[in-house]
Short mmCIF file of C-alpha atoms and ligand atoms in Angstrom, two decimals:
data_model
loop_
_atom_site.label_atom_id
_atom_site.label_comp_id
_atom_site.label_asym_id
_atom_site.label_seq_id
_atom_site.Cartn_x
_atom_site.Cartn_y
_atom_site.Cartn_z
CA ALA A 34 23.24 70.04 94.08
CA GLU A 35 26.67 71.38 93.15
CA LEU A 36 27.22 72.55 96.72
CA ASP A 37 25.93 69.28 98.17
CA ASN A 38 28.18 67.26 95.93
CA ALA A 39 31.13 69.41 96.83
CA ARG A 40 30.32 69.06 100.50
CA THR A 41 29.66 65.29 100.50
CA GLY A 42 32.25 64.48 97.86
CA ARG A 43 29.58 62.52 96.03
CA SER A 44 30.75 61.57 92.52
CA GLY A 45 29.44 63.67 89.66
CA SER A 46 30.79 66.07 87.09
CA LEU A 47 30.49 69.11 89.37
CA ALA A 48 31.67 67.48 92.59
CA ALA A 49 35.06 68.53 93.89
CA PRO A 50 37.28 65.58 94.87
CA PRO A 51 36.67 64.87 98.57
CA VAL A 52 39.49 66.33 100.62
CA GLN A 53 41.22 63.43 102.35
CA PHE A 54 42.57 64.41 105.75
CA ASP A 55 45.42 62.05 106.57
CA ALA A 56 44.83 61.28 110.25
CA THR A 57 48.56 61.20 110.90
CA GLN A 58 49.08 64.59 109.23
CA LYS A 59 49.55 67.30 111.90
CA ILE A 60 47.79 70.43 110.68
CA ASP A 61 49.37 73.85 111.21
CA VAL A 62 47.47 75.33 114.16
CA ASN A 63 48.55 78.87 113.29
CA PRO A 64 46.22 81.08 111.21
CA PRO A 65 47.15 81.68 107.55
CA LYS A 66 50.09 84.03 106.95
CA GLY A 67 49.21 87.68 107.58
CA THR A 68 46.01 86.88 109.48
CA ARG A 69 45.16 86.85 113.18
CA ASP A 70 43.18 84.78 115.65
CA PHE A 71 41.26 86.62 118.35
CA PRO A 72 41.44 84.54 121.54
CA PRO A 73 39.44 86.01 124.47
CA GLU A 74 41.96 88.63 125.63
CA GLU A 75 42.51 90.01 122.12
CA MET A 76 38.79 89.74 121.40
CA ARG A 77 37.97 91.86 124.46
CA LEU A 78 40.24 94.63 123.15
CA ARG A 79 38.75 94.37 119.66
CA SER A 80 35.20 94.46 121.09
CA TRP A 81 36.13 97.50 123.18
CA LEU A 82 37.49 99.28 120.10
CA PHE A 83 34.45 98.42 117.97
CA HIS A 84 32.11 99.41 120.78
CA ASN A 85 33.67 102.88 120.75
CA PHE A 86 33.43 103.03 116.94
CA ARG A 87 29.72 102.18 117.18
CA GLU A 88 28.96 104.56 120.05
CA VAL A 89 30.47 107.49 118.16
CA SER A 90 28.76 106.54 114.89
CA HIS A 91 25.38 106.34 116.65
CA SER A 92 25.97 109.65 118.46
CA PHE A 93 26.41 111.25 115.02
CA GLY A 94 23.19 109.72 113.75
CA PHE A 95 24.82 107.17 111.43
CA GLU A 96 23.22 103.80 110.61
CA GLU A 97 25.27 100.60 110.46
CA VAL A 98 25.60 98.73 107.17
CA ASP A 99 27.72 95.84 105.91
CA PHE A 100 28.51 94.05 102.64
CA PRO A 101 30.01 90.70 101.58
CA VAL A 102 33.73 90.27 102.22
CA LEU A 103 33.75 88.69 98.75
CA GLU A 104 32.97 91.08 95.89
CA SER A 105 33.24 91.07 92.10
CA GLU A 106 36.85 91.89 91.24
CA ALA A 107 35.50 94.54 88.82
CA LEU A 108 34.54 96.74 91.79
CA PHE A 109 38.21 97.36 92.54
CA ILE A 110 39.75 97.47 89.06
CA ARG A 111 40.99 101.04 88.64
CA LYS A 112 43.77 101.90 86.26
CA ALA A 113 45.58 104.51 88.38
CA GLY A 114 48.45 102.37 89.61
CA GLU A 115 47.18 102.15 93.17
CA GLU A 116 48.91 99.87 95.66
CA ILE A 117 45.49 98.55 96.68
CA ARG A 118 45.08 97.23 93.11
CA ASP A 119 48.52 95.61 93.03
CA GLN A 120 47.70 93.78 96.26
CA LEU A 121 44.16 92.70 95.41
CA TYR A 122 43.31 89.33 97.00
CA CYS A 123 41.52 88.08 93.89
CA PHE A 124 40.79 84.67 92.34
CA GLU A 125 38.44 82.81 90.04
CA ASP A 126 35.64 80.96 91.81
CA ARG A 127 34.17 77.58 90.84
CA GLY A 128 31.73 79.39 88.58
CA ASN A 129 34.65 80.94 86.72
CA ARG A 130 33.74 84.36 88.12
CA ARG A 131 36.54 86.83 88.91
CA VAL A 132 36.08 87.73 92.58
CA ALA A 133 38.13 89.46 95.26
CA LEU A 134 38.27 89.76 99.03
CA ARG A 135 37.43 93.43 99.56
CA PRO A 136 40.51 95.62 100.14
CA GLU A 137 38.30 98.52 101.29
CA LEU A 138 34.61 99.20 101.97
CA THR A 139 33.86 102.33 99.93
CA PRO A 140 33.25 100.63 96.54
CA SER A 141 30.79 98.19 98.20
CA LEU A 142 29.03 101.13 99.82
CA ALA A 143 28.82 102.89 96.45
CA ARG A 144 27.42 99.70 94.90
CA LEU A 145 24.70 99.45 97.58
CA VAL A 146 23.76 103.13 97.24
CA ILE A 147 23.30 102.66 93.48
CA GLN A 148 21.35 99.44 94.07
CA LYS A 149 19.03 101.35 96.44
CA GLY A 150 18.60 104.08 93.80
CA LYS A 151 15.70 106.49 94.40
CA SER A 152 14.54 104.49 97.43
CA ALA A 153 17.52 105.85 99.35
CA SER A 154 16.46 109.26 100.67
CA LEU A 155 19.50 111.49 100.83
CA PRO A 156 21.57 112.32 102.69
CA LEU A 157 22.63 108.85 103.74
CA LYS A 158 24.84 108.62 106.83
CA TRP A 159 26.15 105.07 106.95
CA PHE A 160 28.91 103.41 108.94
CA ALA A 161 30.47 99.97 108.72
CA ILE A 162 33.14 97.97 110.53
CA GLY A 163 34.46 95.33 108.17
CA GLN A 164 37.43 93.06 107.60
CA CYS A 165 39.45 94.08 104.55
CA TRP A 166 42.12 92.10 102.75
CA ARG A 167 45.25 92.52 100.66
CA TYR A 168 47.61 89.96 99.21
CA GLU A 169 51.01 91.33 100.02
CA ARG A 170 54.22 89.44 99.44
CA MET A 171 55.10 88.35 102.97
CA THR A 172 58.64 89.63 102.45
CA ARG A 173 57.61 92.71 104.39
CA GLY A 174 55.87 90.55 107.01
CA ARG A 175 52.92 92.90 107.02
CA ARG A 176 49.35 91.85 107.73
CA ARG A 177 46.99 90.69 105.01
CA GLU A 178 43.81 91.59 106.83
CA HIS A 179 42.58 94.33 109.11
CA TYR A 180 39.26 95.66 110.32
CA GLN A 181 38.29 99.09 109.13
CA TRP A 182 35.73 101.49 110.58
CA ASN A 183 34.14 103.60 107.84
CA MET A 184 31.73 106.49 108.07
CA ASP A 185 30.27 107.96 104.88
CA ILE A 186 27.92 110.84 104.08
CA ILE A 187 26.19 110.42 100.71
CA GLY A 188 24.35 113.30 99.06
CA VAL A 189 25.90 116.39 100.71
CA PRO A 190 28.06 118.44 98.29
CA GLY A 191 29.34 120.99 100.82
CA VAL A 192 32.33 120.70 103.18
CA THR A 193 29.94 120.64 106.15
CA ALA A 194 30.01 116.88 105.52
CA GLU A 195 33.80 116.61 105.79
CA ALA A 196 33.76 118.85 108.88
CA GLU A 197 31.21 116.50 110.49
CA LEU A 198 33.28 113.41 109.65
CA ILE A 199 36.44 114.91 111.15
CA SER A 200 34.44 115.86 114.23
CA SER A 201 33.28 112.24 114.60
CA ILE A 202 36.88 110.94 114.53
CA ILE A 203 37.99 113.55 117.08
CA THR A 204 35.04 112.53 119.27
CA PHE A 205 36.30 108.94 119.05
CA PHE A 206 39.84 109.95 119.96
CA LYS A 207 38.62 111.92 122.97
CA ARG A 208 36.53 108.95 124.15
CA ILE A 209 39.61 106.75 124.38
CA GLY A 210 41.90 109.38 125.94
CA ILE A 211 43.76 110.59 122.85
CA THR A 212 44.25 114.39 122.77
CA ALA A 213 45.30 116.99 120.20
CA SER A 214 48.84 116.74 121.59
CA ASP A 215 48.92 113.06 120.57
CA VAL A 216 47.27 113.24 117.17
CA GLY A 217 46.53 115.79 114.46
CA PHE A 218 44.87 115.87 111.04
CA LYS A 219 46.61 117.00 107.90
CA VAL A 220 44.00 118.48 105.56
CA SER A 221 44.16 119.51 101.94
CA SER A 222 42.06 119.38 98.77
CA ARG A 223 42.76 117.55 95.56
CA LYS A 224 41.25 120.56 93.81
CA VAL A 225 44.63 122.23 94.45
CA LEU A 226 46.28 119.53 92.36
CA GLN A 227 43.48 119.68 89.81
CA GLU A 228 43.94 123.46 89.41
CA VAL A 229 47.69 123.13 88.84
CA LEU A 230 47.21 120.32 86.30
CA ARG A 231 44.55 122.44 84.55
CA ARG A 232 46.94 125.36 84.32
CA TYR A 233 49.48 123.05 82.64
CA SER A 234 46.85 121.46 80.36
CA VAL A 235 47.37 117.99 81.81
CA PRO A 236 44.51 115.74 80.56
CA GLU A 237 41.79 115.17 83.19
CA ASN A 238 42.02 111.38 82.83
CA LEU A 239 45.54 111.49 84.34
CA PHE A 240 44.28 113.12 87.55
CA GLY A 241 43.83 109.90 89.57
CA ARG A 242 47.18 108.54 88.44
CA VAL A 243 49.04 111.76 89.34
CA CYS A 244 47.40 111.72 92.80
CA VAL A 245 48.57 108.15 93.40
CA ILE A 246 52.13 109.16 92.44
CA ILE A 247 52.05 112.25 94.67
CA ASP A 248 50.83 110.10 97.57
CA LYS A 249 54.22 108.38 97.49
CA LEU A 250 55.97 111.60 98.53
CA GLU A 251 58.19 110.82 101.56
CA LYS A 252 57.75 107.11 100.80
CA ILE A 253 60.01 106.88 97.73
CA PRO A 254 62.92 109.12 96.60
CA ILE A 255 61.87 112.49 95.14
CA ASP A 256 63.68 111.68 91.87
CA ASP A 257 61.49 108.60 91.42
CA ILE A 258 58.42 110.79 92.00
CA LYS A 259 59.64 113.19 89.32
CA LYS A 260 60.34 110.32 86.90
CA GLU A 261 56.86 108.85 87.46
CA LEU A 262 55.24 112.28 86.96
CA MET A 263 57.19 112.82 83.75
CA SER A 264 56.11 109.36 82.56
CA ALA A 265 52.55 110.56 83.20
CA GLU A 266 53.18 113.21 80.52
CA LEU A 267 53.79 116.13 82.92
CA SER A 268 56.31 118.67 81.69
CA GLU A 269 59.39 119.34 83.81
CA GLU A 270 58.01 122.82 84.55
CA ALA A 271 54.65 121.39 85.66
CA VAL A 272 56.44 118.90 87.93
CA GLU A 273 58.57 121.61 89.56
CA GLU A 274 55.52 123.89 90.05
CA LEU A 275 53.49 121.00 91.44
CA LEU A 276 56.16 119.96 93.94
CA GLN A 277 56.66 123.54 95.05
CA ILE A 278 52.92 123.97 95.71
CA LEU A 279 52.71 120.60 97.47
CA SER A 280 55.32 121.77 99.98
CA MET A 281 53.05 124.59 101.17
CA LYS A 282 51.81 124.51 104.76
CA SER A 283 49.68 127.65 104.85
CA LEU A 284 46.50 128.71 103.05
CA THR A 285 47.87 132.24 102.78
CA GLU A 286 50.93 130.99 100.91
CA LEU A 287 48.67 128.92 98.65
CA GLU A 288 46.38 131.90 97.99
CA GLU A 289 49.37 134.07 97.05
CA LYS A 290 50.37 131.39 94.56
CA LEU A 291 47.01 130.41 93.08
CA GLY A 292 44.93 133.55 93.59
CA ASP A 293 41.74 133.75 95.66
CA SER A 294 39.22 132.56 93.07
CA VAL A 295 40.25 128.91 93.33
CA GLU A 296 37.46 126.57 94.53
CA ALA A 297 39.99 124.55 96.55
CA LEU A 298 40.76 127.59 98.67
CA GLU A 299 37.08 128.34 99.28
CA ASP A 300 36.50 124.75 100.44
CA LEU A 301 39.52 124.79 102.75
CA LYS A 302 38.68 128.18 104.25
CA LYS A 303 35.12 127.02 104.90
CA LEU A 304 36.37 123.81 106.50
CA PHE A 305 38.76 125.65 108.82
CA SER A 306 36.02 128.10 109.74
CA LEU A 307 33.67 125.21 110.61
CA ALA A 308 36.46 123.59 112.63
CA GLU A 309 36.55 126.79 114.70
CA LYS A 310 32.83 126.50 115.39
CA TYR A 311 33.11 122.79 116.32
CA GLY A 312 35.99 123.73 118.61
CA TYR A 313 38.57 121.41 117.07
CA SER A 314 40.90 123.90 115.32
CA GLU A 315 43.85 122.72 117.40
CA TRP A 316 43.46 119.25 115.83
CA ILE A 317 43.79 120.20 112.15
CA GLN A 318 46.36 121.84 109.92
CA PHE A 319 46.62 122.54 106.20
CA ASP A 320 49.25 120.44 104.42
CA ALA A 321 49.20 120.61 100.61
CA SER A 322 51.21 117.39 100.32
CA ILE A 323 48.28 115.31 101.56
CA VAL A 324 46.54 113.64 98.61
CA ARG A 325 45.83 110.10 99.97
CA GLY A 326 46.50 107.01 97.85
CA LEU A 327 43.05 106.19 96.49
CA ALA A 328 42.39 107.37 92.94
CA TYR A 329 38.74 108.28 93.45
CA TYR A 330 39.10 111.25 95.83
CA THR A 331 38.07 114.53 94.17
CA GLY A 332 38.10 117.21 96.84
CA ILE A 333 38.97 117.60 100.52
CA VAL A 334 41.31 114.85 101.77
CA PHE A 335 42.53 114.35 105.32
CA GLU A 336 44.56 111.94 107.39
CA GLY A 337 45.07 111.45 111.10
CA PHE A 338 48.73 111.28 112.13
CA ASP A 339 50.66 110.65 115.33
CA ARG A 340 52.51 113.83 116.28
CA GLU A 341 55.58 111.87 117.41
CA GLY A 342 55.90 110.68 113.81
CA LYS A 343 56.61 107.06 114.79
CA LEU A 344 53.51 105.45 113.28
CA ARG A 345 51.85 105.17 109.89
CA ALA A 346 48.68 107.19 109.22
CA ILE A 347 45.99 106.32 111.80
CA CYS A 348 43.03 107.01 109.52
CA GLY A 349 42.22 108.86 106.33
CA GLY A 350 39.44 109.92 104.03
CA GLY A 351 37.99 112.57 101.78
CA ARG A 352 35.46 113.53 99.17
CA TYR A 353 34.73 111.18 96.24
CA ASP A 354 32.09 112.91 94.12
CA ARG A 355 32.65 110.84 90.96
CA LEU A 356 32.82 107.28 92.30
CA LEU A 357 29.11 106.51 92.01
CA SER A 358 28.91 107.77 88.45
CA THR A 359 31.95 105.70 87.46
CA PHE A 360 29.91 102.67 88.57
CA GLY A 361 27.10 103.76 86.26
CA GLY A 362 25.07 105.44 88.98
CA ASP A 363 23.88 109.04 89.19
CA ASP A 364 26.44 111.69 90.06
CA ILE A 365 25.88 111.75 93.82
CA PRO A 366 28.37 113.67 95.99
CA ALA A 367 29.94 111.61 98.75
CA CYS A 368 32.68 111.66 101.35
CA GLY A 369 33.93 109.27 103.97
CA PHE A 370 36.88 107.89 105.88
CA GLY A 371 38.54 104.59 106.79
CA PHE A 372 40.03 103.90 110.21
CA GLY A 373 42.04 100.69 110.62
CA ASP A 374 42.24 98.56 113.77
CA ALA A 375 46.04 98.24 113.85
CA VAL A 376 47.80 101.62 114.09
CA ILE A 377 45.36 102.91 116.73
CA ILE A 378 46.27 100.00 119.03
CA GLU A 379 49.98 100.70 118.48
CA LEU A 380 49.30 104.36 119.40
CA LEU A 381 47.40 103.41 122.56
CA LYS A 382 50.27 101.12 123.59
CA GLU A 383 52.77 103.92 122.94
CA ARG A 384 50.74 106.32 125.09
CA GLY A 385 49.99 103.78 127.86
CA LEU A 386 46.28 104.10 127.15
CA LEU A 387 45.35 100.47 126.52
CA PRO A 388 42.26 99.71 128.64
CA GLU A 389 42.35 97.06 131.39
CA LEU A 390 39.77 94.55 130.13
CA SER A 391 39.27 91.52 132.37
CA PRO A 392 36.49 88.95 131.87
CA GLN A 393 33.29 90.01 133.66
CA ILE A 394 30.86 87.45 135.10
CA GLU A 395 28.48 87.90 138.00
CA ASN A 396 28.07 84.33 139.23
CA ILE A 397 29.76 80.98 139.24
CA VAL A 398 27.37 78.22 140.33
CA CYS A 399 28.42 74.75 141.47
CA SER A 400 27.00 71.76 143.32
CA LEU A 401 28.97 69.97 146.05
CA ASP A 402 27.25 66.69 145.29
CA GLN A 403 26.80 65.25 141.79
CA ASP A 404 23.21 64.31 142.70
CA LEU A 405 22.57 68.05 142.95
CA GLN A 406 23.93 68.93 139.47
CA GLY A 407 20.35 69.32 138.22
CA VAL A 408 19.59 71.72 141.06
CA ALA A 409 22.68 73.73 140.14
CA SER A 410 21.31 73.99 136.57
CA LEU A 411 17.97 75.20 137.98
CA VAL A 412 19.72 77.84 140.08
CA ALA A 413 21.74 78.97 137.05
CA SER A 414 18.54 79.27 134.99
CA ARG A 415 16.79 81.31 137.70
CA LEU A 416 19.73 83.73 137.84
CA ARG A 417 19.88 84.01 134.04
CA GLU A 418 16.12 84.68 133.89
CA LYS A 419 16.85 87.65 136.16
CA GLY A 420 19.44 88.91 133.69
CA GLN A 421 22.46 87.69 135.60
CA SER A 422 25.48 86.13 133.91
CA VAL A 423 26.35 82.67 135.20
CA ASP A 424 29.26 80.30 134.68
CA LEU A 425 27.78 76.91 135.64
CA VAL A 426 30.33 74.29 136.73
CA LEU A 427 29.36 71.32 134.54
CA GLU A 428 31.29 68.53 136.23
CA ASN A 429 31.70 67.33 139.78
CA LYS A 430 34.72 69.40 140.85
CA PRO A 431 36.35 69.96 144.27
CA LEU A 432 35.69 73.38 145.79
CA LYS A 433 39.38 74.25 145.47
CA TRP A 434 39.06 73.89 141.68
CA VAL A 435 35.90 76.04 141.70
CA PHE A 436 37.64 78.84 143.64
CA LYS A 437 40.53 78.81 141.17
CA ARG A 438 38.16 79.05 138.22
CA ALA A 439 36.15 81.79 139.94
CA ALA A 440 39.33 83.86 140.29
CA ARG A 441 40.35 83.19 136.68
CA ILE A 442 37.01 84.33 135.26
CA ASN A 443 36.74 87.21 137.71
CA ALA A 444 33.37 86.06 139.10
CA GLN A 445 31.72 88.37 141.63
CA LYS A 446 29.68 85.72 143.52
CA LEU A 447 30.06 81.99 144.16
CA VAL A 448 26.71 80.19 144.51
CA ILE A 449 27.07 76.75 146.12
CA VAL A 450 24.32 74.11 146.02
CA GLY A 451 24.84 71.85 149.02
CA SER A 452 22.55 69.08 150.32
CA ALA A 453 22.11 70.58 153.82
CA GLU A 454 21.05 73.99 152.49
CA TRP A 455 18.99 72.51 149.67
CA GLN A 456 16.88 70.52 152.13
CA LYS A 457 15.74 73.98 153.35
CA GLY A 458 15.30 75.19 149.76
CA MET A 459 18.36 77.38 150.27
CA VAL A 460 21.74 77.89 148.57
CA ARG A 461 24.95 79.43 149.92
CA VAL A 462 26.27 82.62 148.34
CA LYS A 463 29.82 83.90 148.83
CA ILE A 464 30.80 87.43 147.78
CA LEU A 465 34.28 86.72 146.47
CA SER A 466 35.68 90.22 146.89
CA SER A 467 34.78 90.54 150.60
CA GLY A 468 34.47 86.90 151.64
CA GLU A 469 31.03 87.70 153.09
CA GLN A 470 28.66 84.74 152.75
CA TYR A 471 25.00 83.97 153.47
CA GLU A 472 22.25 81.45 152.79
CA ILE A 473 19.29 82.47 150.66
CA LYS A 474 16.18 80.97 149.09
CA VAL A 475 16.64 80.39 145.36
CA ASP A 476 13.67 82.59 144.51
CA GLU A 477 15.20 85.47 146.48
CA LEU A 478 18.46 85.38 144.52
CA GLU A 479 19.00 88.64 142.61
O1 4HU B 217 45.46 99.73 104.56
C1 4HU B 217 45.46 98.95 103.43
C2 4HU B 217 45.00 97.57 103.75
C3 4HU B 217 43.96 97.00 103.03
C4 4HU B 217 43.56 95.71 103.35
C5 4HU B 217 44.22 95.03 104.33
C6 4HU B 217 45.23 95.67 105.02
BR1 4HU B 217 46.14 94.77 106.38
N1 4HU B 217 45.64 96.92 104.73
#
């Protein structure tokens, strides 16, 4: 009733006032700030990108899932000072519920896994392609929405899961012509950070917050990083030690510093050994400064970067073994990644790898006489029943107009219904690429 009232504007305590559109008011035909339309040309590129996401996900045995764009705000409230929290697109709905447009997919995935409980036989290998939102002050003119491809493995504690996820992204890159000379992966483990903080008796509950601060390395001045770390109760000595370790680029160097009994080192060595077996060693490198900006990562973290250093991170992910238990679920190990639809397109443009995607249609069907429009519809139906795509000309148009449209929609064949041919039960077919033409019985069309 509430919805009906709102829709019809019928009076009543719950009804929203009917929105009066002033006929003279010219509406803004542009999409809301920070959002995009996808007219056919852009939609073909998006569909091509998503098709490649799906093909790779299926080839790795992942099942597609999705969740509401609108979630309870509580799903994203984390007190670690993340940017994603500051930019939450949140509001109170008509039922006075605090809700948010999802800024990422992982919390929704965690929610669904918990909801499934024991009925979900582990491991789960799920993927999703979903629109995610942030409310950013438009001063920086950045987007407020993007589509993100996620792949997640739930229920596998070992780094074989992370190695498989990185392999899936590399498989995607190779499919679209990106090579190891274009893109690499920086890999580290948050257990490195955890070990250093443990050695300096930094309380565990500060771990997420420290990671979020460290993620700003190279984004804000180093002195600001130090100030923020000190404000998170790290001693000056701990800060210096931490920054020195985070500058390390080799596992050997790290081992000399931390010793060989550290779990982080075992994970990283195992991951690099698996990379060797997969054959993608040239794609990955250790970089201790990689922590990623989401508070919930607990182990291996990685991000795909453009080797020319012109673009923002292409994708990123890692292990998040505690997220499900923070939502009240069982402690189930998990890892995954997010891959946005924006930077990858910028990279493909940079490398001249954008695909040529023209509209594809097999037939355009028209009648030369408006009394034969019905016959044209019959011919179109016969072709469609045979699995052919048909653009049926719906009005009585001159042939010159039909040829122009055929060229615009890239039709392969022109099927003309003319009275002379139709009296013989025939139609005329013109192969538009060669100009070859012939008459044929409708039932013999294929
Ligand atoms: O990558 C962070 C993010 C989240 C939601 C929307 C957009 Br655009 N960007």
